[in-house]
Amino acid sequence: MKRIAVIGSSGGNLYNLGGKDPDKLMGEIAAQCASAGVEIGGVQFISASESMDTAKETTSAILYEWSSEDERLLKRSEGTLKEVNQAATEMDMQTAGLIQSGQIDGLIVMSADPERANRLTIEAAAERKIPVVGTGGTSMALISSKGANVIATSGTTGTTNRTRAVSFITSLCKHWGLKFVPVLGSPGTAKLPSSGKPWRRINLKGIMQSSLPGFIAMAIVLALSQIPALKGLSEVFDVMLKALPVVLAVIAAKQISDLDEVSIVAGVIAGALSINGGIIGGIIGGIGAGLLVQFLFVKCVQWKFPMTTVNIVAGGFAGLISGLIMYYLIAPFALQAGEFIKYIINIAISFNPIVAGVIGGLLIWPAILGGVYHAAILPIVLLEMEKTGNSFLGAIDMVGLVMVSAGITLANIIAPRDKGEAAVAAPGFLINMGFGTFVEAAYPFMFSNKWVFAGAICSAGVGGGLVGVFNVRGTAYVPSFMGPFLSNNVIGFMISMAVALLLSLAVTLVANKAARNRKQVAEQNVSAQQSA
């Protein structure tokens, strides 16, 4: 197993690009090392409380070392920058000794001080000709002039902790002839390979769920624009409508490549050029940008481009290529696909809105229990909201799921089967009413009593039918008292919500009472048998 040492400081420009957070910076390097099968043999890192460009000898600083057992940074010394630099010279001797004894095979340098705090380490690396990679224009130039075997160097502008870590380990592994698959995901979380089959990371459900706050914000702006004094917000709504594809593109690009700001920039560029394709266009553009970001990033690193250039090419070109393809080739078809889906929904609703509402209400609980809701219904809700800011299925969501769940949990607060169930039901009811979500709160009561389960489905069907009667368009995921005001029919939505809640409440109260009576009878029978 190859072993590396990491030396340097929080730097000048580096300070504002991740250097001021040593734990995160080293966490990214450690994650890539683990993927490559490379061990961290030592760290000497000086973290100042401000950029080294403005730091003075009296600036507070911390000297970090590496704990191989815990695989994390530990504080070795703390004080003024002058004091920490003095302590660093001791570590410099130790790191140089490891290199001279052959225990270090490669060196990562970030804004180091080759003249003082890191002088012995650099001299040892030059003598042993071990590969050196790093960032920091001035320090890397000095290191090269000392005869070190620098195989990759770059400035820090435009880089991130993750892109630097991937670049460092890619260059070292290529030098050693080791296979390296970069990993994605924050340190300490599940990580995914950034090469191989990246399309496996495409998760439409995740993209839709993550983008939901944008749609809710748009719905709120639409509702506020209906107030005479706030009519000017209608222009804001139009702007937000155009921004939705950008939101989806950014989420999609970051989901696939997860290269921090690089993937975000690519997603913004692709999304801006995918606006004419609607939200479907934004998703496709973002997916394309994410795939290209990863491909171009890895290739540019392998070609030994400077890190700043790698980020520019990966972020800028990936977004531009994907966006231009969307703009000129795919956007019109993506827009038509979305319009066709909405057209089919509108035909079904206009044919018989009451029947459509009842069917939607009856099916929405089986859909969420079967895992279909987020994969099929939520995308349709968002497609509807893209055009009008609210949705027929969104109204059924609020009425058939949220209000029914609220009714079930409220019943178990008022008259539970067992005393302990009230404590379980209360938080669920408050979240249902206060946030318009967490319908899962009703699951324990639905699964333990078939009458409550049947009552939930029937209540949702009745509520959905009323949504059809009043031809309501609305949304969930907002406080229940706000729901009606974000709809196209305030009174109709309020009636639909109230009926669904009260019906599920009544059914659950009756079911709970029957369960309590059966329990009492059973206890009496047991007591009678014991007496006999």
XYZ file of C-alpha atoms in Angstrom:
532
model
C 0.000 0.000 0.000
C 1.287 3.437 -0.947
C 1.561 6.018 1.821
C 1.365 9.775 1.428
C 2.012 12.800 3.574
C 0.064 16.046 3.411
C 1.736 19.331 4.273
C 0.763 22.960 3.995
C -1.461 25.639 5.428
C -4.854 27.264 5.078
C -3.138 29.614 2.645
C -4.061 32.937 1.107
C -6.494 32.312 -1.724
C -6.935 28.751 -0.483
C -8.360 30.107 2.775
C -11.493 31.268 0.951
C -11.761 28.072 -1.105
C -11.931 25.490 1.665
C -8.651 26.022 3.497
C -10.307 27.589 6.539
C -12.073 24.259 7.228
C -9.205 21.762 7.708
C -11.464 18.887 8.745
C -13.517 19.077 5.565
C -10.419 19.636 3.429
C -8.681 16.555 4.833
C -11.919 14.599 4.842
C -12.111 14.938 1.064
C -8.500 13.807 0.657
C -9.052 10.876 3.019
C -12.150 9.787 1.071
C -10.252 9.706 -2.220
C -7.271 7.959 -0.589
C -9.554 5.252 0.750
C -10.949 4.648 -2.729
C -7.445 4.391 -4.183
C -6.125 2.124 -1.437
C -3.635 4.795 -0.389
C -2.794 5.376 3.261
C -2.248 8.775 4.864
C 1.063 8.459 6.684
C 1.222 11.939 8.134
C -0.166 15.451 8.056
C 1.385 18.785 8.991
C -1.211 21.497 8.435
C -1.234 25.036 9.798
C -4.660 26.650 9.986
C -4.728 30.406 10.597
C -7.790 32.374 11.658
C -7.479 34.565 8.550
C -5.962 34.455 5.100
C -2.171 34.194 5.037
C -2.206 37.196 2.700
C -3.175 39.396 5.652
C -2.064 37.264 8.626
C 0.529 38.580 11.099
C 2.756 36.809 13.582
C 0.148 37.525 16.263
C -2.694 35.959 14.285
C -4.160 32.944 16.096
C -3.446 29.588 14.467
C -3.629 25.838 15.027
C -1.169 23.114 13.995
C -2.843 19.849 13.024
C -1.458 16.321 12.783
C -3.048 13.092 11.575
C -4.424 10.311 13.761
C -4.115 7.032 11.845
C -6.296 5.222 14.380
C -9.202 7.687 14.228
C -8.479 8.712 10.609
C -8.967 12.386 11.383
C -7.062 15.542 12.240
C -5.923 16.233 15.795
C -4.723 19.515 17.251
C -1.049 19.373 18.050
C -0.371 22.995 18.951
C -2.370 26.191 19.294
C -1.335 29.797 19.732
C -0.108 32.684 17.646
C 1.037 32.067 14.104
C 4.647 32.646 15.194
C 4.363 30.016 17.937
C 2.613 27.527 15.668
C 5.274 27.964 12.967
C 7.938 27.141 15.549
C 6.048 23.995 16.573
C 5.691 23.095 12.897
C 9.471 22.859 12.487
C 9.473 19.871 14.869
C 6.867 18.115 12.760
C 8.854 19.065 9.676
C 11.771 17.020 10.985
C 9.479 14.065 11.689
C 7.890 14.121 8.229
C 11.324 14.453 6.584
C 12.497 11.448 8.608
C 9.552 9.371 7.363
C 10.391 10.256 3.766
C 14.096 9.507 4.182
C 13.324 6.121 5.741
C 11.087 5.188 2.799
C 7.830 5.268 4.749
C 6.278 7.967 2.555
C 5.775 7.350 -1.161
C 4.151 10.621 -2.229
C 3.572 14.161 -1.049
C 0.527 16.440 -1.272
C 1.328 20.113 -0.798
C -1.129 22.961 -0.266
C 0.148 26.503 0.228
C 3.271 25.207 1.950
C 6.305 27.133 3.186
C 9.311 25.437 1.523
C 11.741 27.963 3.007
C 10.867 27.520 6.692
C 8.017 25.384 8.116
C 8.270 22.707 5.394
C 11.912 23.068 4.301
C 13.231 19.709 5.537
C 10.255 17.797 4.157
C 10.688 19.338 0.699
C 14.435 18.650 0.734
C 13.829 15.022 1.703
C 11.196 14.647 -1.030
C 13.597 16.089 -3.600
C 16.370 13.769 -2.459
C 14.177 10.653 -2.599
C 12.467 11.783 -5.857
C 9.031 10.880 -4.545
C 6.139 12.339 -6.577
C 4.826 15.688 -5.378
C 1.446 17.206 -6.232
C -0.046 20.399 -4.951
C -1.564 23.842 -5.251
C -0.266 27.308 -4.504
C 1.503 29.053 -7.355
C 4.364 30.633 -5.417
C 5.107 27.707 -3.096
C 4.936 25.100 -5.874
C 7.344 27.147 -8.002
C 9.820 27.224 -5.120
C 9.385 23.504 -4.531
C 10.119 22.782 -8.195
C 13.225 24.969 -8.041
C 14.554 22.802 -5.196
C 14.571 19.761 -7.492
C 11.427 18.072 -6.209
C 9.698 15.598 -8.525
C 6.560 17.723 -9.064
C 4.164 15.730 -11.291
C 1.122 18.011 -11.041
C 0.746 21.601 -9.927
C -1.953 24.226 -10.054
C -3.205 27.438 -8.556
C -6.225 27.386 -6.265
C -8.542 29.765 -8.142
C -11.784 28.064 -9.103
C -11.021 24.867 -7.175
C -12.854 23.178 -4.311
C -11.801 20.729 -1.620
C -13.288 17.877 -3.589
C -11.876 18.757 -6.997
C -8.417 19.282 -5.504
C -8.564 15.955 -3.679
C -9.639 14.092 -6.811
C -6.900 15.809 -8.825
C -4.183 15.016 -6.254
C -4.993 11.315 -5.972
C -5.624 10.874 -9.702
C -2.177 12.276 -10.519
C -0.435 10.167 -7.868
C -2.219 6.964 -8.858
C -1.452 7.530 -12.522
C 2.228 7.998 -11.607
C 2.213 4.782 -9.590
C 0.139 2.841 -12.100
C -2.684 2.280 -9.637
C -6.344 2.054 -10.563
C -8.347 4.852 -9.004
C -12.087 5.433 -9.058
C -12.966 8.809 -7.480
C -15.826 8.811 -5.034
C -18.732 11.175 -4.607
C -20.625 12.130 -1.479
C -19.618 14.057 1.605
C -16.988 12.532 3.883
C -18.601 10.259 6.441
C -21.587 9.500 4.207
C -22.264 6.783 1.676
C -20.097 7.393 -1.367
C -20.640 6.539 -4.985
C -17.981 5.911 -7.642
C -17.674 8.821 -10.022
C -16.892 6.591 -12.970
C -18.021 3.251 -14.315
C -21.781 3.641 -14.813
C -22.700 7.168 -13.685
C -26.192 6.948 -15.161
C -27.059 4.669 -12.259
C -27.063 7.771 -10.074
C -29.906 9.311 -12.062
C -32.818 9.474 -9.643
C -35.870 11.252 -11.029
C -37.731 10.893 -7.749
C -34.872 12.549 -5.884
C -34.710 15.387 -8.402
C -38.436 16.052 -8.106
C -38.488 15.926 -4.314
C -35.481 18.203 -3.962
C -37.006 20.773 -6.327
C -40.353 20.899 -4.506
C -39.485 24.022 -2.445
C -39.110 25.964 -5.696
C -42.603 25.005 -6.811
C -44.080 25.878 -3.409
C -42.369 29.277 -3.501
C -43.884 29.857 -6.928
C -47.336 28.888 -5.651
C -46.999 31.351 -2.763
C -46.038 34.156 -5.149
C -49.016 33.290 -7.359
C -51.398 33.443 -4.394
C -49.989 36.757 -3.198
C -50.302 38.219 -6.689
C -54.094 37.734 -6.441
C -54.215 40.401 -3.731
C -55.037 43.726 -5.406
C -52.233 45.569 -3.629
C -49.699 42.949 -4.772
C -50.680 42.622 -8.425
C -47.114 43.480 -9.398
C -46.013 40.048 -8.158
C -47.505 38.503 -11.290
C -44.306 39.543 -13.065
C -42.273 37.823 -10.328
C -44.344 34.688 -10.913
C -43.443 34.755 -14.609
C -39.757 35.030 -13.733
C -39.973 32.152 -11.265
C -41.784 30.046 -13.837
C -38.818 30.417 -16.173
C -36.403 29.653 -13.328
C -37.882 26.242 -12.508
C -35.971 24.389 -15.277
C -32.773 25.938 -13.916
C -33.552 24.661 -10.403
C -34.181 21.155 -11.703
C -31.068 21.223 -13.892
C -28.847 22.247 -10.977
C -30.264 19.517 -8.739
C -29.867 16.895 -11.477
C -26.301 17.928 -12.309
C -25.196 17.954 -8.673
C -26.929 14.637 -7.978
C -24.930 12.921 -10.715
C -21.495 14.556 -10.456
C -21.536 16.056 -6.932
C -18.409 18.110 -7.587
C -19.584 21.037 -5.480
C -19.566 24.383 -7.269
C -18.391 22.858 -10.545
C -21.526 20.766 -10.984
C -23.709 23.654 -9.782
C -22.274 25.995 -12.416
C -22.750 23.372 -15.115
C -26.355 22.867 -14.001
C -27.092 26.602 -14.059
C -25.716 26.989 -17.581
C -27.546 23.922 -18.877
C -30.750 24.938 -17.120
C -30.659 28.469 -18.510
C -30.436 27.044 -22.025
C -33.157 24.464 -21.295
C -35.869 26.941 -20.248
C -37.778 26.451 -23.492
C -38.112 22.764 -22.665
C -39.981 23.323 -19.390
C -39.243 21.208 -16.338
C -38.702 18.074 -18.429
C -36.140 20.002 -20.445
C -34.473 21.217 -17.263
C -34.165 17.667 -15.937
C -32.722 16.338 -19.199
C -30.323 19.272 -19.515
C -29.153 18.846 -15.920
C -28.625 15.119 -16.342
C -26.573 15.736 -19.472
C -24.526 18.403 -17.696
C -23.875 16.115 -14.724
C -22.647 13.277 -16.915
C -20.415 15.605 -18.931
C -19.009 17.331 -15.834
C -17.779 14.029 -14.522
C -16.381 12.870 -17.868
C -14.598 16.128 -18.656
C -13.275 16.537 -15.119
C -11.662 13.091 -15.041
C -10.234 13.488 -18.545
C -8.757 16.929 -17.856
C -7.128 15.679 -14.659
C -5.665 12.704 -16.538
C -4.332 15.106 -19.166
C -2.647 17.060 -16.351
C -4.488 20.309 -16.958
C -4.044 22.895 -14.169
C -6.808 22.532 -11.598
C -8.291 25.933 -12.361
C -8.551 24.987 -16.038
C -10.038 21.607 -15.133
C -12.871 23.314 -13.274
C -13.465 25.829 -16.043
C -13.620 23.127 -18.706
C -15.705 20.714 -16.610
C -18.187 23.276 -15.307
C -18.380 25.655 -18.253
C -18.120 23.308 -21.209
C -20.309 20.585 -19.692
C -23.132 23.049 -19.043
C -22.690 24.719 -22.416
C -22.634 21.507 -24.459
C -25.627 20.000 -22.700
C -27.485 23.316 -22.791
C -26.899 23.898 -26.498
C -28.090 20.388 -27.336
C -31.232 21.092 -25.325
C -31.734 24.529 -26.833
C -31.453 23.510 -30.466
C -32.533 19.853 -30.518
C -34.438 18.531 -27.514
C -36.228 21.470 -25.844
C -39.217 21.624 -28.247
C -39.871 17.889 -27.851
C -39.450 18.035 -24.049
C -41.916 20.906 -23.863
C -44.428 19.018 -26.001
C -44.046 15.902 -23.831
C -44.910 17.928 -20.736
C -47.809 19.635 -22.487
C -49.140 16.262 -23.672
C -49.144 14.856 -20.131
C -51.000 17.921 -18.839
C -53.395 17.704 -21.795
C -54.314 14.101 -20.950
C -54.900 15.044 -17.293
C -57.072 17.992 -18.244
C -59.138 15.836 -20.621
C -59.800 13.321 -17.825
C -60.756 16.078 -15.414
C -62.955 17.966 -17.875
C -64.723 14.750 -18.923
C -65.993 14.203 -15.368
C -64.146 16.055 -12.615
C -66.109 14.350 -9.843
C -65.240 10.850 -11.065
C -61.635 11.932 -11.627
C -61.486 13.295 -8.085
C -63.010 10.181 -6.524
C -60.645 7.885 -8.424
C -57.675 10.061 -7.501
C -58.705 10.080 -3.851
C -59.279 6.324 -3.705
C -55.927 5.561 -5.335
C -53.698 8.057 -3.560
C -53.234 6.017 -0.353
C -52.447 2.771 -2.237
C -50.080 4.843 -4.406
C -48.070 6.207 -1.496
C -48.085 2.874 0.353
C -46.908 1.105 -2.805
C -44.099 3.589 -3.432
C -45.735 4.928 -6.598
C -46.592 8.392 -5.311
C -43.157 9.995 -5.502
C -42.275 8.228 -8.728
C -45.471 8.964 -10.657
C -47.922 11.301 -8.918
C -45.469 13.929 -7.643
C -43.962 14.510 -11.136
C -47.480 15.039 -12.521
C -48.253 17.472 -9.704
C -45.132 19.451 -10.562
C -45.963 19.408 -14.257
C -49.386 20.855 -13.443
C -47.885 23.474 -11.146
C -45.400 24.499 -13.822
C -48.209 26.060 -15.800
C -50.633 27.396 -13.217
C -48.845 27.360 -9.855
C -51.260 24.795 -8.408
C -52.541 21.343 -9.283
C -55.646 19.130 -9.289
C -53.645 16.188 -7.943
C -51.935 18.575 -5.536
C -55.330 19.420 -4.071
C -56.157 15.713 -3.777
C -52.812 15.231 -2.027
C -53.723 17.808 0.615
C -57.300 16.573 1.002
C -56.873 12.818 0.581
C -53.551 12.327 2.347
C -52.735 15.192 4.689
C -56.254 15.908 5.981
C -57.129 12.228 6.295
C -53.915 11.603 8.224
C -54.720 14.606 10.412
C -58.200 13.219 11.103
C -56.832 9.794 12.065
C -54.175 11.215 14.375
C -56.627 13.694 15.937
C -59.012 10.828 16.733
C -56.178 9.023 18.492
C -55.486 12.107 20.549
C -59.143 12.528 21.554
C -60.041 8.875 22.158
C -57.182 6.439 21.532
C -57.497 2.679 21.819
C -54.676 2.735 24.354
C -53.505 5.669 26.430
C -49.986 5.537 24.991
C -51.209 6.090 21.436
C -52.156 9.706 22.129
C -48.497 10.599 22.652
C -47.637 8.947 19.339
C -50.441 10.677 17.447
C -49.935 14.232 18.706
C -46.671 15.073 16.866
C -48.067 13.631 13.626
C -51.216 15.722 13.849
C -49.257 18.911 14.502
C -46.944 18.269 11.540
C -49.881 17.422 9.270
C -51.621 20.665 10.128
C -48.565 22.849 10.491
C -46.506 21.706 7.518
C -48.847 19.831 5.175
C -46.712 16.699 5.146
C -45.783 13.570 7.189
C -48.853 11.525 6.270
C -46.869 8.531 7.502
C -48.020 9.518 10.997
C -51.269 7.663 10.292
C -49.556 4.403 9.316
C -49.435 2.774 12.798
C -53.176 3.272 13.256
C -54.093 2.246 9.713
C -52.004 -0.914 9.754
C -53.275 -2.038 13.164
C -56.974 -1.611 12.358
C -58.519 -2.548 9.020
C -61.517 -0.278 9.644
C -59.261 2.729 10.086
C -57.452 1.716 6.899
C -60.718 1.397 4.975
C -61.935 4.673 6.491
C -58.793 6.456 5.264
C -59.331 5.302 1.691
C -63.052 6.126 1.738
C -62.424 9.552 3.293
C -59.819 10.279 0.633
C -62.283 9.210 -2.072
C -65.016 11.502 -0.705
C -62.557 14.374 -0.346
C -61.269 13.792 -3.871
C -64.839 13.837 -5.157
C -65.391 17.226 -3.520
C -62.168 18.495 -5.111
C -63.783 17.534 -8.422
C -67.106 19.133 -7.505
C -65.446 22.464 -6.783
C -62.829 22.000 -9.538
C -60.089 22.855 -7.055
C -56.424 23.322 -7.946
C -54.116 23.460 -4.937
C -51.016 22.016 -3.297
C -49.837 20.158 -0.217
C -46.500 20.653 1.600
C -47.698 23.956 3.049
C -49.416 24.714 6.383
C -53.035 23.579 6.178
C -54.388 27.048 6.904
C -52.416 28.366 3.913
C -53.574 25.650 1.529
C -56.905 27.193 0.560
C -55.309 30.583 -0.095
C -52.848 29.006 -2.535
C -55.681 27.422 -4.503
C -58.017 28.644 -7.220
C -61.095 28.084 -5.013
C -60.630 29.050 -1.384
C -64.087 28.041 -0.110
C -64.228 24.831 -2.154
C -60.804 23.745 -0.925
C -61.703 24.510 2.705
C -64.885 22.433 2.456
C -63.044 19.522 0.811
C -60.311 19.572 3.464
C -62.791 19.820 6.359
C -64.984 16.975 5.128
C -62.024 14.628 4.601
C -60.649 15.421 8.056
C -63.984 15.069 9.871
C -64.940 11.868 8.054
C -61.630 10.139 8.833
C -61.879 11.461 12.396
C -65.381 9.977 12.832
C -64.477 6.596 11.321
C -61.375 6.325 13.508
C -63.281 7.295 16.658
C -65.871 4.584 15.977
C -63.171 2.013 15.167
C -61.234 2.888 18.323
C -64.363 2.614 20.463
C -65.169 -0.792 19.002
C -61.591 -1.923 19.666
C -61.793 -0.730 23.275
C -65.116 -2.542 23.777
C -63.667 -5.771 22.396
C -60.689 -5.425 24.678
C -62.913 -4.871 27.727
C -65.039 -7.909 26.854
C -61.934 -10.031 26.444
C -60.569 -8.857 29.802
C -63.890 -9.602 31.503
C -63.953 -13.108 30.020
C -60.420 -13.760 31.209
C -61.323 -12.459 34.670
C -64.433 -14.648 34.776
C -62.461 -17.732 33.781
C -59.881 -17.044 36.461
C -62.623 -16.613 39.083
C -64.226 -19.891 38.037
